[in-house]
Coordinates of C-alpha atoms in Angstrom, one line a residue:
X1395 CA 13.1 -14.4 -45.0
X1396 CA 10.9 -17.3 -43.4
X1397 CA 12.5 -17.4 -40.0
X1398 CA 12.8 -13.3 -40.1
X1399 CA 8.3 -13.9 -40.3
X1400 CA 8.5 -16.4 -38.1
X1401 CA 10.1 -14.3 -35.1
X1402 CA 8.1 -11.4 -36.0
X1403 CA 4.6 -13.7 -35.5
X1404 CA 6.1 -15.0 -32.3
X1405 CA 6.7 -11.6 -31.2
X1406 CA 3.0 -10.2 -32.0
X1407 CA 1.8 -13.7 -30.4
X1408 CA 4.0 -12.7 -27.3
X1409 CA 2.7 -8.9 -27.2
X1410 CA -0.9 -9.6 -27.7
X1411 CA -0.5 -12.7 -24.4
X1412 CA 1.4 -10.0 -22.3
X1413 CA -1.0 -6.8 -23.4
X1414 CA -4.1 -9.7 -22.4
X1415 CA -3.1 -9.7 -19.1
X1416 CA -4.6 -11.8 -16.6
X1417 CA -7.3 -14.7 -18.4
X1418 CA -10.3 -15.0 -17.0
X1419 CA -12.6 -17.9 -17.9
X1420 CA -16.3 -17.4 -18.7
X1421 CA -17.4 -21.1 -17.7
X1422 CA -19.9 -21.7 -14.5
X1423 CA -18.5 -22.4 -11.6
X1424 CA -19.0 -25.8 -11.7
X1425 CA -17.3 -26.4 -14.8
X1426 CA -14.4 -24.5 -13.6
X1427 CA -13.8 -26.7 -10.4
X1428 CA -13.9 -29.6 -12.9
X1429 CA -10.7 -27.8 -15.2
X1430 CA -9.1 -27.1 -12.0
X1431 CA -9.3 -30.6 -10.9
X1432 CA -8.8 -32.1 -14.2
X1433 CA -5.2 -29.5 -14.9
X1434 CA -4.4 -30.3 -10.9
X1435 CA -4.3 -26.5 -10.3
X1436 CA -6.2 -24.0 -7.9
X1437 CA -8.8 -22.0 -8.9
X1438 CA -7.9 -18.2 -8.5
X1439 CA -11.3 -16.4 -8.0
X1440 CA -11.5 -12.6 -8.1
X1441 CA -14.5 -11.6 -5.8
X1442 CA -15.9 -7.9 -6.8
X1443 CA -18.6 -6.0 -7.8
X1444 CA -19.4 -3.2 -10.0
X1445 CA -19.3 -0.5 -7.7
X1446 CA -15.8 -1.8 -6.5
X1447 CA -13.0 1.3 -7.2
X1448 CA -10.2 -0.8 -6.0
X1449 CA -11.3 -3.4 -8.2
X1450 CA -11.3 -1.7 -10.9
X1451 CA -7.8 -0.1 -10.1
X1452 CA -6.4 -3.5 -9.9
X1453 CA -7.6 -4.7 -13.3
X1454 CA -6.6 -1.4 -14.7
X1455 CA -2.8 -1.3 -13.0
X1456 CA -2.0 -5.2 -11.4
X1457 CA -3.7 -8.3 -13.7
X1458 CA -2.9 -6.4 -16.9
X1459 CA 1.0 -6.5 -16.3
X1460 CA 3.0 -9.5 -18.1
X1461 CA 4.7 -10.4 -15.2
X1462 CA 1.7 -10.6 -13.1
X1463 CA -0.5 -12.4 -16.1
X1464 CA 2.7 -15.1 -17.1
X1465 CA 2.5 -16.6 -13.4
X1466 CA -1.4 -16.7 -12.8
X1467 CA -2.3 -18.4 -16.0
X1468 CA 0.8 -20.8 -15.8
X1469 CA -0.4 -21.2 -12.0
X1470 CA -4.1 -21.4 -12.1
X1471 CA -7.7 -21.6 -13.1
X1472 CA -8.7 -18.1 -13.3
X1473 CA -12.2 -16.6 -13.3
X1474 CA -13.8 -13.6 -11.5
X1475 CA -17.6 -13.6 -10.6
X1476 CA -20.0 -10.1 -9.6
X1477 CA -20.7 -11.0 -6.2
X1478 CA -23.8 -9.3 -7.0
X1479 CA -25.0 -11.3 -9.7
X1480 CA -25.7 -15.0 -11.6
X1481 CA -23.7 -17.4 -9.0
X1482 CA -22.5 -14.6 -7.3
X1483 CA -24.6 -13.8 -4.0
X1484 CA -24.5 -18.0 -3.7
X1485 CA -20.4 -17.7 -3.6
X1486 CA -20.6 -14.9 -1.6
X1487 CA -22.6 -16.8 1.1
X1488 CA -20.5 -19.8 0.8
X1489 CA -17.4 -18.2 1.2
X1490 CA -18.2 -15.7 3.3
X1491 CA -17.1 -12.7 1.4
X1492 CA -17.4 -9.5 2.9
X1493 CA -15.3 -6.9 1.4
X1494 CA -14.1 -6.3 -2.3
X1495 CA -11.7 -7.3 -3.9
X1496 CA -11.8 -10.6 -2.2
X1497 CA -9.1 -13.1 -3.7
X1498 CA -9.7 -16.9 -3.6
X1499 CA -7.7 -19.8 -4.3
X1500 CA -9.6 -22.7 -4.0
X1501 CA -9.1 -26.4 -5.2
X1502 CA -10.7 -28.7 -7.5
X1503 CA -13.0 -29.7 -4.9
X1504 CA -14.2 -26.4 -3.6
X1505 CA -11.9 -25.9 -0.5
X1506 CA -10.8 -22.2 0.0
X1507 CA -6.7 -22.7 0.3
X1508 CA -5.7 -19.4 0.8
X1509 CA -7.6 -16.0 0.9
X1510 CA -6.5 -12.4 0.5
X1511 CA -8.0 -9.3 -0.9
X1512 CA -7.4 -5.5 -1.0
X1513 CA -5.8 -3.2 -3.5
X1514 CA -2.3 -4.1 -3.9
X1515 CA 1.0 -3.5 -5.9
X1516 CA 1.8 -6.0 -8.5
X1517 CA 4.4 -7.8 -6.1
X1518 CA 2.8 -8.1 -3.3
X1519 CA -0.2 -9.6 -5.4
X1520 CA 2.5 -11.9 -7.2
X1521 CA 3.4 -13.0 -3.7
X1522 CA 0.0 -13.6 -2.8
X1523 CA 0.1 -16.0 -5.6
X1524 CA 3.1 -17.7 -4.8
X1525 CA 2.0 -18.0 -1.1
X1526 CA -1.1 -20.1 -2.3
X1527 CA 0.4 -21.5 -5.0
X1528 CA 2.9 -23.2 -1.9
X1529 CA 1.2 -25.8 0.2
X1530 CA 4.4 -24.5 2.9
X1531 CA 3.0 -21.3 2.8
X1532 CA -1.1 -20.9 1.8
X1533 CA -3.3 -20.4 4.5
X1534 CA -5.0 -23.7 5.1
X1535 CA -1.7 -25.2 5.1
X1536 CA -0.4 -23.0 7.6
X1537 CA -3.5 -22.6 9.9
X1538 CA -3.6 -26.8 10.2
X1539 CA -0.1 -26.3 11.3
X1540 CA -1.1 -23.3 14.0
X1541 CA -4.2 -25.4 15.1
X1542 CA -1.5 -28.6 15.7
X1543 CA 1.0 -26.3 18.3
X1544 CA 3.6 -25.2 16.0
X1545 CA 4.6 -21.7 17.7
X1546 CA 8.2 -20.9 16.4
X1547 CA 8.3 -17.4 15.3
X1548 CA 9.4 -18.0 11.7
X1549 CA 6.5 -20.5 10.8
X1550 CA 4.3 -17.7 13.1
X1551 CA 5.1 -14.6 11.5
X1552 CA 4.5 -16.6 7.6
X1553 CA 1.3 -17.4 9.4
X1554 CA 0.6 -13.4 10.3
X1555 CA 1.6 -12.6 6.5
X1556 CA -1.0 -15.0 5.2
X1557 CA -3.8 -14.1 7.3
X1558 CA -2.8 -9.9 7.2
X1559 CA -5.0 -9.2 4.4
X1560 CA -8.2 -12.2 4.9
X1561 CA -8.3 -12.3 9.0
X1562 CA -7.1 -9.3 10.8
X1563 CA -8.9 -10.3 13.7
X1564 CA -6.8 -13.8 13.8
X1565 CA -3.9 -11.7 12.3
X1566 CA -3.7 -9.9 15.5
X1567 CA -3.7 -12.8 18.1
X1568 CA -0.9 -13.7 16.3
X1569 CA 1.0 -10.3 16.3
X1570 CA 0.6 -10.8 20.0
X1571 CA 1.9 -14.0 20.2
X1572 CA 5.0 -12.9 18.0
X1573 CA 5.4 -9.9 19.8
X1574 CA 5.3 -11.9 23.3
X1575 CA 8.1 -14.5 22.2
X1576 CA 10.9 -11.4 21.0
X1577 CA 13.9 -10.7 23.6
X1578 CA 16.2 -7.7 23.2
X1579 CA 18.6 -10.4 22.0
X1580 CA 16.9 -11.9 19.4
X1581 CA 15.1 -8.5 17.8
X1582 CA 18.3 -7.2 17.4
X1583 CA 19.0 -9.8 14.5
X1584 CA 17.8 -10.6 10.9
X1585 CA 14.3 -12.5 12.3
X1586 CA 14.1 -9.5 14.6
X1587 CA 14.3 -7.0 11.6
X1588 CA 10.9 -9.1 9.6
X1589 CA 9.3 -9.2 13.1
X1590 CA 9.7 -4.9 13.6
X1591 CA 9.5 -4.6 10.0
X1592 CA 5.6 -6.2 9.9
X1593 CA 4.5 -5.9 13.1
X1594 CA 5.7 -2.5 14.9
X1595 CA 3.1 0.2 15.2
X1596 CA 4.4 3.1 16.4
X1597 CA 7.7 4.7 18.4
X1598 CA 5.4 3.7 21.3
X1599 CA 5.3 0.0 21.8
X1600 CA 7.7 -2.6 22.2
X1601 CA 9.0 -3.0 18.5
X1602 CA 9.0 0.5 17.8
X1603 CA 10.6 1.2 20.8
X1604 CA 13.4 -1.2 20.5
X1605 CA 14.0 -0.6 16.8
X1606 CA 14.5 3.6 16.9
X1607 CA 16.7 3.0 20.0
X1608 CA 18.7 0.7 17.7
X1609 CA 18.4 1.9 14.1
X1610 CA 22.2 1.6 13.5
X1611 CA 22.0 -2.3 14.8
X1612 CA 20.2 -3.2 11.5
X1613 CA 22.0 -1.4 9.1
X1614 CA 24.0 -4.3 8.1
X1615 CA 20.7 -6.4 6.9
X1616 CA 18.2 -3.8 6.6
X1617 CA 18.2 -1.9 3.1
X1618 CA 18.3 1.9 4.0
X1619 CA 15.2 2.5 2.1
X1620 CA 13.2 0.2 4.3
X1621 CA 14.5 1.5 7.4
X1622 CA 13.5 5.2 6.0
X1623 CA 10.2 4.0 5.4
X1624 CA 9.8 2.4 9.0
X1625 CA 11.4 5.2 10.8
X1626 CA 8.5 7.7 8.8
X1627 CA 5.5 5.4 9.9
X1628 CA 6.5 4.8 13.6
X1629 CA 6.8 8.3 13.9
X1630 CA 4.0 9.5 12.0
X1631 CA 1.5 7.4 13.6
X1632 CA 3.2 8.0 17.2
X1633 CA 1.9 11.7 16.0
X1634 CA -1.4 11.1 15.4
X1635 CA -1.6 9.6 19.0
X1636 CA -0.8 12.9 20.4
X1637 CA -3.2 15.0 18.0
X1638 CA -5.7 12.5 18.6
X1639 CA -4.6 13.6 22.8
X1640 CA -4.1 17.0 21.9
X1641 CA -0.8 16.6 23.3
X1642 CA 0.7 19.5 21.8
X1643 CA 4.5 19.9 22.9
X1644 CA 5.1 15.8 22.2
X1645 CA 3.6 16.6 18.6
X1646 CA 5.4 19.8 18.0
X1647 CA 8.9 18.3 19.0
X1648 CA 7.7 14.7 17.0
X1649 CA 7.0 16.9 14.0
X1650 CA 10.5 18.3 13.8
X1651 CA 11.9 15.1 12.1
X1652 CA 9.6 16.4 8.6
X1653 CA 9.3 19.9 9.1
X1654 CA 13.1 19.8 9.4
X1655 CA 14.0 17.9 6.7
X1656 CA 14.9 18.8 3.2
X1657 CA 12.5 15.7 1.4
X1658 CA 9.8 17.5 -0.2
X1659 CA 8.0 14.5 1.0
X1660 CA 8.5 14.7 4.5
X1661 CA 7.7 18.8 4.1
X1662 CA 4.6 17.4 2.6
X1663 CA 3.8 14.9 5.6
X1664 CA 4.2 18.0 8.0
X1665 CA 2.3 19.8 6.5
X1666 CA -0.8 17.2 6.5
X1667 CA 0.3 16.5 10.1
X1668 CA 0.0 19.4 11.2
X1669 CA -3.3 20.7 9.9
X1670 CA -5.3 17.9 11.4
X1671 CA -3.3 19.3 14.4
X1672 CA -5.1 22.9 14.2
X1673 CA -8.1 21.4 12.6
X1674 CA -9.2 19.0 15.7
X1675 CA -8.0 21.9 18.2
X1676 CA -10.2 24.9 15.9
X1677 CA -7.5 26.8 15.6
X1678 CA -8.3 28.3 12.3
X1679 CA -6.3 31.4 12.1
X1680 CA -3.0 29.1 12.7
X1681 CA -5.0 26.7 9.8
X1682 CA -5.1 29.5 7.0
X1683 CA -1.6 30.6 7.9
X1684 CA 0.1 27.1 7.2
X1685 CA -2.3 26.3 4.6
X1686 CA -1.7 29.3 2.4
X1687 CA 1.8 29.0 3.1
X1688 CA 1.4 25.2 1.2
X1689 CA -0.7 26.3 -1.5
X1690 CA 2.7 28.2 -2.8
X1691 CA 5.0 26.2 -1.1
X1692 CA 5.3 21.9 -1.3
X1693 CA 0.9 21.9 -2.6
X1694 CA 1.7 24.4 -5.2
X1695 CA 0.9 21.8 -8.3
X1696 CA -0.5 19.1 -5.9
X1697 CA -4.3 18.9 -6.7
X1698 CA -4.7 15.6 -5.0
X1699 CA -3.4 16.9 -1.4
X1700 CA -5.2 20.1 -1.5
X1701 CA -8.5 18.5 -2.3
X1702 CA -7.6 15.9 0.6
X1703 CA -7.2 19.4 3.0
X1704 CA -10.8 21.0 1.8
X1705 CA -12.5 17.3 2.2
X1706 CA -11.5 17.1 5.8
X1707 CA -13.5 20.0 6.0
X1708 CA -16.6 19.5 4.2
X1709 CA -17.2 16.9 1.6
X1710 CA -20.4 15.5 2.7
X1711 CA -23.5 16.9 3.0
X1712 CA -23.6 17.5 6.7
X1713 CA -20.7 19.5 7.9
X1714 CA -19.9 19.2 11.8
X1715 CA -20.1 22.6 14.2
X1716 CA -16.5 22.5 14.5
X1717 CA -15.9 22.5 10.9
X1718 CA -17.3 26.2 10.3
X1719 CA -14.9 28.7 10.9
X1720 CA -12.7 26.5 8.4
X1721 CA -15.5 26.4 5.1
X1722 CA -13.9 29.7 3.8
X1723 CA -10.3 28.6 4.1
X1724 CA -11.7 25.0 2.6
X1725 CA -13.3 26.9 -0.2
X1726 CA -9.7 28.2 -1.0
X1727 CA -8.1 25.1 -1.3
X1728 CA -10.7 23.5 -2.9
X1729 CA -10.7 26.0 -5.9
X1730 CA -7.0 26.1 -6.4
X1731 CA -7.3 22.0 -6.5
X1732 CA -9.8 22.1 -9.5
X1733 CA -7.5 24.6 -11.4
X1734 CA -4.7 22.9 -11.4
X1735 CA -6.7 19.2 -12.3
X1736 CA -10.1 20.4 -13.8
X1737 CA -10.5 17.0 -15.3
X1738 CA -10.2 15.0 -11.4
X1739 CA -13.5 13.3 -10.6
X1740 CA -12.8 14.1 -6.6
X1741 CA -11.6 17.4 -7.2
X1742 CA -14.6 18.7 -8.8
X1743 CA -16.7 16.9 -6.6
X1744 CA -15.1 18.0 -3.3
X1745 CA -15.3 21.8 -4.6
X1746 CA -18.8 21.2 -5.1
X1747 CA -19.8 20.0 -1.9
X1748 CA -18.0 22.8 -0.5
X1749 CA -20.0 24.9 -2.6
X1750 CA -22.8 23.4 -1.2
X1751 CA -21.7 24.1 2.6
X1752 CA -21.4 27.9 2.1
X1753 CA -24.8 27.8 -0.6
X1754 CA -22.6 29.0 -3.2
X1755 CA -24.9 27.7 -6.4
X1756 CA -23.5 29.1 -9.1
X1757 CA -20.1 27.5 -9.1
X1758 CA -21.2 24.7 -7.1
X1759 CA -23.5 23.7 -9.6
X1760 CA -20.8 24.2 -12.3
X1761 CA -18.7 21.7 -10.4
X1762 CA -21.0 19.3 -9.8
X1763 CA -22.3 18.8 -13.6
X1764 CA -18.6 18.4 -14.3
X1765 CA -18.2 16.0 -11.5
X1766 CA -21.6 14.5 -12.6
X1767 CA -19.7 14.0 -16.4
X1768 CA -16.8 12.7 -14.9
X1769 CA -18.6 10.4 -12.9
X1770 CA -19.5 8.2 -15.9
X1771 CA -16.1 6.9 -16.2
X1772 CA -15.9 5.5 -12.3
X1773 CA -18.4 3.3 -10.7
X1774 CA -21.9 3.4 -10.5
X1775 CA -21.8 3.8 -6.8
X1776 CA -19.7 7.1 -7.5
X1777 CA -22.2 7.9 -10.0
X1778 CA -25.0 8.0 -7.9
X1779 CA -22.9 10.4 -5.2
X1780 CA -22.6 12.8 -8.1
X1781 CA -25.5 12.6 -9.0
X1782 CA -26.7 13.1 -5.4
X1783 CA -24.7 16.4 -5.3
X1784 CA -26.4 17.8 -8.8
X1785 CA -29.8 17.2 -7.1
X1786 CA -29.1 18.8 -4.0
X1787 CA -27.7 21.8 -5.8
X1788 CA -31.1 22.1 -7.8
X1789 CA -32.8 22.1 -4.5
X1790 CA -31.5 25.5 -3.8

C-alpha cells in the first residue's frame, strides 16, 4: 500500500510543477544576478507591462505549458519585471527595451546574451531558449563572431534567426548579405531550402522567384506542409503588391490559386484578398456582392473574420472619405459577427464603433456597455478604449 501512496504523491507533486508553469522569482534584481551567478545559469527576464495583450497571451497559452516550464526552470533564473514600475523604467533604460514582450537572457553579471521578444508559439519560444541557452548559437556569441568576418551562410543565416525577433533592422543587412552569396546551384539544395524558407518575400524577388520555378526540386527535403505554407505566403503577399498598385488583371489571375481551390482556408484568404481589393479601389457594389456571398458561404460561423471585414471599415472614431459608401455594408457584417460571438470583446466593440459612424445610439450604446463589461477581463489599455466608446456614445 506504501509505494501505491508513494506514486500517487509523486504524481500530484508532478501535476501541481507542470500546472505551475513557468517560476518566476520575486527577489530584486540585484539578488537575482547574484543566484544566477552563484547556480552558473542566465537570467531569463520577461519585459512587459500591464497593458501588454500579447503578454498576457503568452502567460495564458506558452510559460504555463510543462514542456515549456521543465526546460526554463532547469535552464535559468527566471523573473519578469513591469517595465512600468519598481526597477522597471531603470531596466528599461538600461536595456533599451522598446516593445513588449521583450525577452532577456542575461548573465550573472548583467550582460544581455541573447534578446528576443513577441508573441510566439511554445516551440519557437522553446527554441528561443535553447538558442540562448547555447553559447554556439545566442546572440552575443554570434554577433562577436559577425563583428570578427565570419560570413559563411550557415553561421549567417543562425545569425539572421537570432537577431529576427530583437534587431530587424540588423536582421535585414544580413538577409541581404545571405541573399547576395546564393547561386542557382546552391539554392537548389538543403541550405538553399532554410535560406528560401526564412528569407523569401514574395513570388517577386530572387528566393521567391527561384523557389516557385522549382517547387518539385525540394520535394525530397522539404515537408509538403512547409512548402504549402511558403507557396500561400509568396503568393499572398506578391497580391497585396498589386492591390496596393491597383494592378487588377495580375491580382485577379494571382488570386486564382485560393478562389480555385477546394481548402476552405484558401476560400477564406480569397475572400479577405479580395475585399481589400474592392475596398482600396471604392467599388462597393462589387464589396456587398462578395461579402454577402461569405456571410453564408466560408464567414458563415466565423465571428472573428467578419469583425476583421467591418473594422477595415470603421473601427475608430474617425472614418476616412473613402470609407463611406461601405458603413452600411460594414454595419452588416458587423451585426452578424456579434450574433454569432456575443461574448467577443472586439466583436462588440467594432459593432459599436460602427454604430457610432452611422449615429446609430441605441444599439451602439448597447454594444459598447457590453464591450465596456467585457473590457474588464483584457488590459487596462483596452479598458480605457471601451470606455472611450461608452463616452462618446453619451455625447450624442
Amino acid at each position: 500500500m506504501k509505494p501505491f501512496l508513494l506514486i500517487c504523491a509523486l504524481f500530484a507533486a508532478f501535476t501541481a510543477k507542470s500546472q505551475d508553469g513557468i517560476q518566476f522569482g520575486t527577489a530584486s534584481w540585484n539578488e537575482t544576478l547574484a543566484q544566477a551567478a552563484k547556480e552558473n545559469k542566465l537570467v531569463f527576464l520577461d519585459c512587459y507591462t500591464s497593458w501588454c495583450a500579447p503578454c498576457k497571451w503568452m502567460d495564458k497559452n506558452v510559460f504555463v505549458l510543462k514542456d515549456v516550464a521543465d526546460f526554463y526552470n532547469g535552464q535559468f533564473v527566471n523573473t519578469k519585471i513591469d517595465m512600468e514600475k519598481g526597477e522597471g523604467p531603470e531596466l528599461r533604460k538600461k536595456y533599451n527595451v522598446q516593445s513588449y514582450p521583450t525577452y532577456l537572457f542575461i548573465n550573472g553579471k548583467g550582460e544581455v546574451i541573447h534578446r528576443s521578444g513577441s508573441r510566439m508559439s511554445a516551440e519557437e519560444f522553446l527554441e528561443e531558449g535553447r538558442m540562448a541557452a547555447d553559447p554556439q548559437r545566442n546572440t552575443a556569441a554570434l554577433a562577436k563572431r559577425y563583428a570578427d568576418g565570419q560570413r559563411d551562410v550557415p553561421f549567417l543565416l543562425n545569425y539572421y534567426l537570432a537577431l529576427n525577433r530583437s534587431d530587424r533592422q540588423t536582421a535585414e543587412k544580413v538577409a541581404g548579405e545571405i541573399t547576395s552569396k546564393m547561386t542557382d546551384s546552391t539554392l537548389g539544395t538543403p541550405l538553399g531550402w532554410k535560406v528560401i524558407k526564412n528569407l523569401a518575400r514574395s513570388s517577386n524577388d530572387k528566393l521567391g522567384k527561384f523557389y516557385l520555378a522549382h517547387q518539385n526540386d525540394f520535394k525530397h527535403f522539404a515537408p509538403a506542409e512547409e512548402q504549402s505554407a511558403l507557396t500561400d505566403r509568396l503568393l499572398s503577399s506578391t497580391l497585396y503588391q498589386h492591390i496596393y498598385a491597383g494592378r487588377e488583371a495580375e491580382f485577379y489571375e494571382g488570386l486564382k490559386h485560393f478562389s480555385k481551390s477546394s481548402s476552405k482556408d484558401h476560400q477564406q484568404q480569397a475572400v479577405m484578398l479580395e475585399a481589400e481589393f474592392l475596398l482600396r479601389e471604392g467599388r462597393a457594389k462589387q464589396y456587398v456582392a462578395l461579402t454577402d456571398k461569405a456571410m453564408k458561404g466560408v464567414f458563415k460561423n466565423d465571428a472573428e473574420k467578419l469583425s476583421f471585414l467591418a473594422r477595415r471599415i470603421s473601427g475608430k472614431k474617425e472614418i476616412d472619405e473613402k470609407m463611406k459608401p461601405f458603413l452600411p455594408q460594414a454595419y452588416k457584417l458587423a451585426k452578424k459577427a456579434v450574433e454569432i460571438a456575443p461574448e467577443e470583446y472586439s466583436v462588440q466593440s467594432t459593432f459599436g464603433w460602427i454604430c457610432l459612424s452611422l449615429k446609430n445610439k441605441e444599439e451602439g450604446l448597447k454594444a459598447a456597455q457590453k464591450a465596456r463589461l467585457l473590457a474588464d477581463a483584457e488590459t487596462s489599455k483596452i479598458q480605457k478604449l471601451a470606455q472611450e466608446l461608452v463616452d462618446e456614445f453619451n455625447k450624442i
